[in-house]
Short mmCIF file of C-alpha atoms (C1' of nucleotides) in Angstrom, two decimals:
data_model
loop_
_atom_site.label_atom_id
_atom_site.label_comp_id
_atom_site.label_asym_id
_atom_site.label_seq_id
_atom_site.Cartn_x
_atom_site.Cartn_y
_atom_site.Cartn_z
CA MET A 1 10.81 3.94 -4.97
CA ALA A 2 9.48 1.97 -2.44
CA LEU A 3 7.35 -0.50 -4.29
CA ARG A 4 10.54 -2.57 -5.16
CA HIS A 5 11.33 -2.01 -0.67
CA ALA A 6 7.54 -3.67 0.06
CA VAL A 7 8.73 -5.75 -2.40
CA LEU A 8 11.55 -6.82 -0.43
CA ALA A 9 9.53 -6.37 2.72
CA ALA A 10 6.67 -9.13 2.00
CA LEU A 11 9.46 -11.27 0.86
CA LEU A 12 11.27 -11.46 4.21
CA HIS A 13 9.57 -13.78 5.70
CA GLU A 14 8.37 -16.60 2.88
CA GLU A 15 9.11 -17.41 -0.73
CA LEU A 16 6.07 -16.08 -2.93
CA SER A 17 5.46 -16.15 -6.77
CA GLY A 18 4.89 -13.45 -8.16
CA TYR A 19 0.81 -14.57 -8.53
CA GLN A 20 0.46 -15.01 -4.19
CA LEU A 21 2.44 -11.70 -4.12
CA ALA A 22 -0.39 -9.84 -6.43
CA LYS A 23 -2.85 -11.20 -4.06
CA ALA A 24 -1.18 -9.79 -0.94
CA PHE A 25 -0.79 -6.45 -2.32
CA ASP A 26 -3.89 -6.41 -4.62
CA THR A 27 -6.73 -7.30 -1.80
CA GLY A 28 -7.42 -5.66 1.31
CA VAL A 29 -4.78 -7.17 3.21
CA ALA A 30 -1.86 -5.19 1.75
CA ASN A 31 -1.66 -3.43 5.45
CA PHE A 32 1.30 -1.37 4.35
CA TRP A 33 1.05 -1.17 0.51
CA HIS A 34 -1.13 -1.05 -2.22
CA ALA A 35 -0.09 -2.74 -6.00
CA LEU A 36 -1.32 -4.24 -9.31
CA PRO A 37 0.09 -7.44 -10.25
CA GLN A 38 1.43 -5.82 -13.30
CA GLN A 39 3.81 -3.69 -11.12
CA LEU A 40 4.64 -6.97 -9.47
CA TYR A 41 5.61 -9.02 -12.02
CA ALA A 42 7.73 -5.80 -13.32
CA GLU A 43 9.13 -5.03 -10.12
CA LEU A 44 10.51 -9.34 -9.50
CA THR A 45 11.92 -8.81 -12.86
CA ARG A 46 13.99 -5.67 -12.05
CA LEU A 47 14.90 -6.90 -8.10
CA GLU A 48 16.14 -10.42 -10.21
CA ALA A 49 18.18 -8.76 -12.64
CA ASP A 50 19.42 -6.51 -9.86
CA GLY A 51 20.36 -9.85 -7.74
CA LEU A 52 18.44 -8.60 -4.42
CA VAL A 53 16.06 -11.43 -5.05
CA THR A 54 16.63 -15.22 -7.11
CA GLY A 55 13.84 -17.23 -8.31
CA ARG A 56 13.41 -20.42 -8.80
CA GLU A 57 11.37 -22.80 -10.43
CA VAL A 58 9.15 -24.71 -9.22
CA VAL A 59 7.13 -27.34 -11.56
CA GLN A 60 3.58 -28.13 -10.99
CA ASP A 61 1.75 -30.68 -12.67
CA SER A 62 -1.70 -30.31 -11.27
CA ARG A 63 -1.46 -26.16 -11.49
CA PRO A 64 0.68 -24.02 -13.79
CA ASN A 65 4.59 -23.95 -12.85
CA LYS A 66 5.57 -20.88 -10.87
CA ARG A 67 8.33 -19.17 -9.44
CA LEU A 68 8.92 -18.68 -6.13
CA PHE A 69 11.28 -16.17 -4.94
CA THR A 70 13.57 -15.28 -2.10
CA VAL A 71 15.67 -12.08 -0.76
CA THR A 72 19.08 -12.17 -1.13
CA ASP A 73 21.92 -10.82 0.88
CA ALA A 74 22.18 -7.93 -1.53
CA GLY A 75 18.82 -7.77 -1.32
CA HIS A 76 18.75 -7.51 2.71
CA ALA A 77 21.45 -4.94 2.62
CA GLU A 78 19.31 -2.81 0.57
CA LEU A 79 16.37 -2.96 2.89
CA GLU A 80 18.93 -2.20 5.76
CA ARG A 81 20.06 0.99 3.64
CA PHE A 82 16.65 1.94 2.78
CA ALA A 83 15.22 1.50 6.17
CA ALA A 84 18.35 3.84 7.23
CA ALA A 85 17.21 6.75 4.79
CA THR A 86 14.60 9.35 5.99
CA ALA A 87 11.16 8.58 4.88
CA LYS A 88 9.47 11.18 3.01
CA PRO A 89 6.21 11.78 4.88
CA SER A 90 2.98 10.50 4.18
CA PHE A 91 0.31 12.39 2.35
CA ILE A 92 -3.21 11.85 2.27
CA ARG A 93 -4.30 11.89 -0.99
CA ASP A 94 -7.93 10.43 -1.31
CA ASP A 95 -10.98 10.96 -3.86
CA LEU A 96 -13.50 11.46 -1.51
CA LEU A 97 -11.17 14.27 0.38
CA VAL A 98 -11.49 15.99 -2.49
CA LYS A 99 -15.89 15.54 -2.68
CA VAL A 100 -16.01 16.71 0.61
CA GLN A 101 -13.78 20.06 0.03
CA ALA A 102 -15.83 20.70 -2.49
CA VAL A 103 -18.95 20.02 -0.86
CA ASP A 104 -20.29 23.43 -0.33
CA HIS A 105 -20.79 23.66 -3.55
CA VAL A 106 -21.59 20.48 -5.21
CA SER A 107 -24.69 18.38 -4.21
CA ALA A 108 -24.48 16.97 -0.88
CA ASP A 109 -26.36 13.71 -1.83
CA ALA A 110 -24.00 13.04 -3.79
CA VAL A 111 -21.60 13.52 -1.24
CA ILE A 112 -23.16 11.29 1.23
CA ALA A 113 -23.80 8.57 -1.04
CA GLN A 114 -20.04 8.40 -1.56
CA LEU A 115 -19.14 8.53 2.42
CA ARG A 116 -21.39 5.81 2.98
CA GLU A 117 -19.74 3.62 0.32
CA ARG A 118 -16.41 4.44 1.56
CA LEU A 119 -18.16 3.10 5.57
CA ALA A 120 -19.31 0.42 4.26
CA PHE A 121 -15.31 -0.25 3.11
CA ALA A 122 -13.69 0.78 6.18
CA GLU A 123 -16.01 -2.00 8.10
CA ALA A 124 -15.03 -4.40 6.01
CA LYS A 125 -11.60 -3.23 6.17
CA ILE A 126 -12.08 -3.39 10.06
CA GLU A 127 -12.80 -6.82 10.25
CA LEU A 128 -10.47 -8.16 7.94
CA PHE A 129 -7.52 -6.22 9.39
CA GLY A 130 -9.13 -7.71 13.24
CA SER A 131 -9.00 -11.24 11.82
CA LEU A 132 -5.69 -10.68 10.67
CA LEU A 133 -4.19 -9.60 13.75
CA ARG A 134 -5.37 -12.20 15.89
CA THR A 135 -4.19 -15.36 13.67
CA LEU A 136 -0.99 -12.98 13.52
CA ARG A 137 -0.80 -12.79 17.50
CA GLY A 138 -2.19 -16.68 17.72
CA ASP A 139 -2.98 -17.62 21.01
CA ARG A 140 -1.66 -14.71 23.07
CA ASP A 141 -2.59 -11.34 24.44
CA GLU A 142 -1.55 -8.29 22.10
CA GLU A 143 0.71 -7.29 24.92
CA GLU A 144 2.66 -10.43 25.15
CA PHE A 145 2.85 -11.12 22.03
CA LEU A 146 4.67 -7.75 20.95
CA ARG A 147 6.99 -8.10 24.15
CA HIS A 148 7.99 -11.71 22.76
CA GLY A 149 6.15 -12.70 19.77
CA ASP A 150 8.50 -12.85 16.40
CA ARG A 151 7.01 -11.43 13.33
CA ILE A 152 6.17 -7.94 15.22
CA GLY A 153 6.30 -6.12 11.95
CA PRO A 154 3.23 -7.39 10.20
CA TYR A 155 1.43 -6.85 13.43
CA LEU A 156 2.70 -3.45 13.87
CA THR A 157 1.58 -2.56 10.15
CA CYS A 158 -1.84 -4.36 10.59
CA LEU A 159 -2.55 -1.97 13.39
CA ARG A 160 -1.96 0.92 11.25
CA GLY A 161 -4.10 -0.22 9.10
CA LEU A 162 -6.68 -0.72 11.32
CA ALA A 163 -6.43 2.55 13.01
CA PHE A 164 -6.56 4.35 9.61
CA GLU A 165 -9.53 1.94 8.59
CA GLU A 166 -11.65 3.01 11.96
CA GLY A 167 -10.63 6.63 11.50
CA ASN A 168 -11.88 6.71 7.76
CA ARG A 169 -14.97 4.98 9.92
CA ASP A 170 -16.12 8.00 12.60
CA TRP A 171 -14.67 10.01 9.84
CA CYS A 172 -17.63 8.62 7.68
CA LEU A 173 -19.98 8.29 9.98
CA ARG A 174 -19.67 12.11 10.92
CA GLY A 175 -19.64 13.89 7.78
CA VAL A 176 -22.95 11.87 7.16
CA ALA A 177 -24.47 12.68 9.92
CA VAL A 178 -23.20 16.85 9.62
CA LEU A 179 -24.62 16.58 6.05
CA GLU A 180 -28.03 15.10 6.54
CA GLU A 181 -28.54 17.13 9.82
CA ARG A 182 -28.25 20.50 7.72
CA ARG A 183 -30.33 18.57 5.01
CA ALA A 184 -32.81 18.29 7.29
CA ALA A 185 -32.87 21.52 8.88
CA ARG A 186 -32.77 23.84 4.92
CA ALA A 187 -35.72 21.09 4.41
CA ARG A 188 -36.92 22.70 7.78
CA GLY A 189 -36.80 26.39 7.11
CA MET B 1 -6.68 11.87 -12.17
CA ALA B 2 -8.09 13.35 -9.29
CA LEU B 3 -5.05 16.29 -9.14
CA ARG B 4 -7.37 18.61 -11.03
CA HIS B 5 -10.63 18.20 -8.94
CA ALA B 6 -8.30 18.78 -6.19
CA VAL B 7 -6.82 22.18 -7.93
CA LEU B 8 -10.71 23.31 -8.74
CA ALA B 9 -12.08 22.38 -5.00
CA ALA B 10 -9.02 24.44 -3.83
CA LEU B 11 -10.34 27.54 -6.42
CA LEU B 12 -13.86 27.65 -5.38
CA HIS B 13 -14.43 30.21 -2.81
CA GLU B 14 -11.19 32.06 -3.49
CA GLU B 15 -9.29 33.25 -6.74
CA LEU B 16 -5.95 32.16 -6.24
CA SER B 17 -2.48 32.15 -8.33
CA GLY B 18 -0.68 29.12 -8.84
CA TYR B 19 1.93 30.46 -6.76
CA GLN B 20 -0.71 30.80 -3.59
CA LEU B 21 -2.07 27.64 -5.06
CA ALA B 22 1.59 25.97 -5.14
CA LYS B 23 2.00 26.86 -1.34
CA ALA B 24 -1.37 25.62 0.00
CA PHE B 25 -0.83 22.51 -1.92
CA ASP B 26 2.62 21.74 -0.65
CA THR B 27 2.87 23.27 2.97
CA GLY B 28 1.48 20.54 5.79
CA VAL B 29 -1.78 22.63 5.05
CA ALA B 30 -2.86 20.52 2.12
CA ASN B 31 -5.71 18.69 4.22
CA PHE B 32 -6.85 16.99 1.61
CA TRP B 33 -4.55 16.82 -1.34
CA HIS B 34 -0.86 17.20 -2.13
CA ALA B 35 0.93 18.03 -5.21
CA LEU B 36 4.53 20.72 -6.10
CA PRO B 37 4.27 23.86 -7.68
CA GLN B 38 5.34 22.28 -11.33
CA GLN B 39 2.44 19.53 -11.24
CA LEU B 40 -0.24 22.47 -10.46
CA TYR B 41 1.30 25.31 -13.25
CA ALA B 42 0.94 22.62 -15.48
CA GLU B 43 -2.59 21.30 -14.29
CA LEU B 44 -3.92 25.01 -14.28
CA THR B 45 -3.09 25.37 -17.75
CA ARG B 46 -4.73 22.66 -18.53
CA LEU B 47 -7.49 23.42 -16.96
CA GLU B 48 -7.51 27.20 -18.59
CA ALA B 49 -7.13 25.05 -22.25
CA ASP B 50 -10.06 23.41 -21.11
CA GLY B 51 -12.56 25.65 -20.00
CA LEU B 52 -12.58 24.76 -16.92
CA VAL B 53 -10.82 27.29 -15.16
CA THR B 54 -9.91 31.21 -16.30
CA GLY B 55 -7.22 33.12 -15.36
CA ARG B 56 -6.81 36.86 -15.12
CA GLU B 57 -3.92 38.86 -15.03
CA VAL B 58 -2.88 40.86 -12.26
CA VAL B 59 0.07 43.84 -12.34
CA GLN B 60 1.59 44.29 -9.66
CA ASP B 61 3.99 46.39 -9.47
CA SER B 62 5.92 45.84 -6.37
CA ARG B 63 5.87 42.34 -6.67
CA PRO B 64 6.07 40.53 -9.89
CA ASN B 65 2.53 40.59 -12.20
CA LYS B 66 0.44 37.19 -11.35
CA ARG B 67 -2.33 35.42 -12.85
CA LEU B 68 -5.59 34.89 -10.54
CA PHE B 69 -7.63 32.00 -11.17
CA THR B 70 -11.61 30.96 -11.20
CA VAL B 71 -13.39 28.17 -11.31
CA THR B 72 -15.90 28.60 -15.06
CA ASP B 73 -19.45 26.77 -15.07
CA ALA B 74 -17.89 23.97 -17.38
CA GLY B 75 -15.67 23.57 -14.12
CA HIS B 76 -18.77 23.42 -11.47
CA ALA B 77 -20.01 20.88 -13.83
CA GLU B 78 -16.83 18.36 -14.31
CA LEU B 79 -16.83 19.05 -9.89
CA GLU B 80 -20.41 18.03 -9.74
CA ARG B 81 -19.70 14.98 -12.01
CA PHE B 82 -16.93 14.02 -10.12
CA ALA B 83 -18.82 13.85 -6.67
CA ALA B 84 -21.31 11.78 -8.54
CA ALA B 85 -18.82 9.18 -9.53
CA THR B 86 -17.57 6.09 -7.32
CA ALA B 87 -14.54 7.00 -5.95
CA LYS B 88 -11.62 4.36 -5.36
CA PRO B 89 -10.88 3.22 -2.16
CA SER B 90 -7.95 5.31 -0.62
CA PHE B 91 -5.06 2.91 0.34
CA ILE B 92 -2.24 3.45 1.97
CA ARG B 93 1.39 3.79 0.99
CA ASP B 94 3.67 4.81 3.10
CA ASP B 95 7.74 4.53 3.66
CA LEU B 96 7.86 3.98 7.40
CA LEU B 97 5.80 1.04 6.83
CA VAL B 98 7.65 -0.65 4.96
CA LYS B 99 10.14 0.02 7.02
CA VAL B 100 7.98 -1.17 9.85
CA GLN B 101 6.92 -4.27 8.10
CA ALA B 102 10.72 -5.47 7.46
CA VAL B 103 11.67 -4.75 11.32
CA ASP B 104 11.65 -8.10 12.50
CA HIS B 105 15.01 -8.31 9.59
CA VAL B 106 16.41 -5.12 9.60
CA SER B 107 18.33 -3.10 12.68
CA ALA B 108 15.67 -1.91 14.56
CA ASP B 109 17.63 1.59 15.74
CA ALA B 110 16.73 2.58 12.50
CA VAL B 111 13.27 1.82 12.41
CA ILE B 112 13.19 4.13 15.92
CA ALA B 113 14.73 6.78 15.05
CA GLN B 114 12.11 6.81 11.59
CA LEU B 115 9.41 6.66 14.02
CA ARG B 116 10.44 9.50 16.13
CA GLU B 117 11.01 11.53 13.32
CA ARG B 118 7.63 10.98 12.11
CA LEU B 119 6.25 11.26 15.48
CA ALA B 120 7.69 14.82 15.26
CA PHE B 121 6.48 15.90 12.00
CA ALA B 122 3.12 14.22 12.85
CA GLU B 123 3.13 16.33 16.46
CA ALA B 124 3.63 19.77 13.92
CA LYS B 125 0.76 18.75 11.55
CA ILE B 126 -1.52 18.08 14.87
CA GLU B 127 -0.25 21.84 16.27
CA LEU B 128 -1.29 23.39 12.28
CA PHE B 129 -4.42 21.34 12.14
CA GLY B 130 -5.69 22.67 15.39
CA SER B 131 -4.99 26.14 14.39
CA LEU B 132 -6.95 25.74 10.98
CA LEU B 133 -10.33 24.49 12.70
CA ARG B 134 -10.12 27.19 15.29
CA THR B 135 -9.59 29.82 12.71
CA LEU B 136 -12.06 28.27 10.01
CA ARG B 137 -14.67 27.92 12.46
CA GLY B 138 -14.01 31.35 14.04
CA ASP B 139 -15.51 32.11 17.84
CA ARG B 140 -18.40 29.54 17.49
CA ASP B 141 -17.49 25.56 18.68
CA GLU B 142 -17.59 23.53 16.39
CA GLU B 143 -21.31 21.83 17.05
CA GLU B 144 -22.65 24.55 16.59
CA PHE B 145 -20.34 25.54 13.12
CA LEU B 146 -20.96 22.16 11.54
CA ARG B 147 -24.78 23.36 12.25
CA HIS B 148 -24.89 26.07 10.47
CA GLY B 149 -21.31 27.46 9.40
CA ASP B 150 -21.17 27.82 5.69
CA ARG B 151 -18.06 26.51 4.46
CA ILE B 152 -17.69 23.16 5.98
CA GLY B 153 -16.18 20.94 3.21
CA PRO B 154 -12.75 22.34 4.19
CA TYR B 155 -13.39 21.88 7.90
CA LEU B 156 -14.37 18.44 7.68
CA THR B 157 -11.00 17.63 5.40
CA CYS B 158 -9.16 19.20 7.91
CA LEU B 159 -10.43 16.89 10.57
CA ARG B 160 -9.88 13.85 8.15
CA GLY B 161 -5.86 15.10 8.77
CA LEU B 162 -5.94 15.55 12.49
CA ALA B 163 -7.44 12.60 13.01
CA PHE B 164 -5.16 10.53 10.40
CA GLU B 165 -1.73 12.96 11.83
CA GLU B 166 -3.17 11.44 15.69
CA GLY B 167 -3.39 7.74 14.09
CA ASN B 168 0.19 8.37 13.14
CA ARG B 169 1.31 9.76 16.43
CA ASP B 170 -0.25 6.76 18.76
CA TRP B 171 1.16 4.52 16.20
CA CYS B 172 4.51 5.81 16.06
CA LEU B 173 4.47 6.11 20.20
CA ARG B 174 3.41 2.67 20.47
CA GLY B 175 5.99 1.52 17.82
CA VAL B 176 8.70 2.95 19.07
CA ALA B 177 7.26 1.53 22.99
CA VAL B 178 7.53 -2.05 21.85
CA LEU B 179 10.48 -1.76 20.27
CA GLU B 180 12.31 -0.35 22.30
CA GLU B 181 11.32 -2.17 25.55
CA ARG B 182 12.49 -5.66 23.02
CA ARG B 183 15.21 -3.98 22.82
CA ALA B 184 15.99 -3.52 26.71
CA ALA B 185 14.92 -7.06 26.99
CA ARG B 186 17.55 -8.22 24.53
CA ALA B 187 20.49 -6.61 26.35
CA ARG B 188 19.33 -7.83 29.81
CA GLY B 189 19.77 -11.06 28.34
"C1'" DA C 1 26.58 47.14 -2.16
"C1'" DA C 2 26.01 42.43 -2.07
"C1'" DT C 3 23.42 38.41 -0.63
"C1'" DG C 4 19.59 35.95 0.38
"C1'" DA C 5 14.69 35.07 1.12
"C1'" DT C 6 10.16 35.61 -1.08
"C1'" DT C 7 7.04 36.10 -4.93
"C1'" DA C 8 6.10 34.51 -9.57
"C1'" DG C 9 6.41 30.96 -13.01
"C1'" DT C 10 8.79 27.72 -17.06
"C1'" DC C 11 10.96 23.49 -19.05
"C1'" DA C 12 12.66 19.22 -19.57
"C1'" DC C 13 13.09 14.80 -18.06
"C1'" DT C 14 11.84 10.25 -15.65
"C1'" DT C 15 10.04 7.69 -12.74
"C1'" DT C 16 5.37 5.31 -11.21
"C1'" DC C 17 0.87 3.42 -11.70
"C1'" DT C 18 -2.74 2.82 -13.60
"C1'" DT C 19 -5.66 0.71 -17.99
"C1'" DG C 20 -6.13 -2.90 -21.06
"C1'" DA C 21 -5.92 -6.72 -23.36
"C1'" DG C 22 -4.25 -11.31 -23.69
"C1'" DT C 23 -2.14 -16.54 -23.17
"C1'" DA C 24 -2.35 -20.72 -21.00
"C1'" DT C 25 -3.77 -25.00 -18.13
"C1'" DC C 26 -6.59 -27.27 -14.52
"C1'" DA C 27 -10.34 -27.61 -11.21
"C1'" DT C 28 -14.96 -27.04 -9.86
"C1'" DG C 29 -20.19 -27.15 -9.92
"C1'" DG C 30 -24.04 -27.60 -12.39
"C1'" DC D 1 -19.70 -31.02 -21.34
"C1'" DC D 2 -19.91 -26.89 -21.16
"C1'" DA D 3 -19.15 -22.69 -18.13
"C1'" DT D 4 -16.93 -20.53 -14.49
"C1'" DG D 5 -13.13 -18.99 -11.79
"C1'" DA D 6 -8.89 -19.98 -10.03
"C1'" DT D 7 -3.31 -20.30 -10.84
"C1'" DA D 8 0.20 -17.97 -13.06
"C1'" DC D 9 1.68 -14.74 -16.18
"C1'" DT D 10 2.71 -11.26 -20.01
"C1'" DC D 11 2.98 -6.92 -23.13
"C1'" DA D 12 2.46 -2.54 -24.71
"C1'" DA D 13 0.37 2.19 -24.03
"C1'" DG D 14 -1.00 6.16 -22.27
"C1'" DA D 15 -1.84 9.12 -17.34
"C1'" DA D 16 0.30 10.64 -13.21
"C1'" DA D 17 3.42 12.05 -10.45
"C1'" DG D 18 7.92 13.74 -9.44
"C1'" DT D 19 13.16 15.65 -9.97
"C1'" DG D 20 15.98 18.96 -10.97
"C1'" DA D 21 17.48 23.11 -13.54
"C1'" DC D 22 16.03 27.73 -14.44
"C1'" DT D 23 14.66 33.06 -15.03
"C1'" DA D 24 13.60 37.16 -13.14
"C1'" DA D 25 11.91 40.39 -9.96
"C1'" DT D 26 11.64 42.67 -5.49
"C1'" DC D 27 12.41 43.00 -0.75
"C1'" DA D 28 15.14 43.12 4.06
"C1'" DT D 29 19.57 42.45 5.83
"C1'" DT D 30 24.01 42.44 6.67
#
DNA sequence: AATGATTAGTCACTTTCTTGAGTATCATGG
DNA sequence: CCATGATACTCAAGAAAGTGACTAATCATT
């Protein structure tokens, strides 16, 4: 149950509403976890019931009211406990890999199309992570920022996200190249 | 519900028992999906009920009997359908990223320890994937194998697994270096 | 001859995730 | 002035995944 810790981590440096949290976790900028709005609202409710966050109502007149959540001391303690516990290894779990695994037995065209789609997606995320990183480090260069900046956590996770998507991009390119070359070879002979 | 397709993909080129399947999905060699034995046995039961695989009893006298499963025509058709459907983008979901995201607010030592653990794990998997790749391509070099070999699907997914773990390794190294440098700087004053 | 590891598999339960449908208010653009 | 979309959130149901505890045979070791 790391979703709860992901939520705590996200709330560490600023008060957020469920809605804001949902946007951060849903749109591509979810550099360290991914979840849908419904899960987040539910998790916030549980976290509040367990005393790990507190919500305060903010009355707005130009918008619907909202509740902003902050991590309590108990919440910080829980995160500390979580950080010290051994993390389970992260396994890849990806539809696209399943398709590629089966590529020798199913239509290669279908798989090529999927790889192209993923490629485009990866490139978009690379862009996104790139500009997010620039925002996070401001006018400093990376080396300097990582040495002396505060809030390097989000920067590091964003770096991982970037490398992951670059890995996706390169692999998709390779896969498309290989499969098309084989298709061409089959067509020739 | 890609587990069922992952199972189908795994059974494509050889008959396997639930137990053999479980080992493939459990140990690190699960280069394209990960699942526990119980899930696999359950999924095999469902797949057989749906007519996508057939099992045949094999009586052994030096071992408990087992059931070997094969993909049926309906199973192949189902995989074909799956390959053509749009894959959902794969999101990162990793305890360790959550810990790093929170690193500015929790004990850095705990996080460094976790990164070191993951680093060792990643290095072990890199070894494993490396030798698996060598086995898959035999005495050919990679370029040649990918051009003319049969069964390139498992090779390609294994390449992705390798790159993923290399990404983990590099990122862990970077993270440890950054966090330790900062700890040293804080200690100096 | 007992102990533990390996092969082979099952059952029951819980948590987590996903899907789909709603509610309500206000701002913006055509 | 009406449609669209953003803000802000809720409820319910179902699928998928994870956890723990089991049975039962054989093989290797001590």
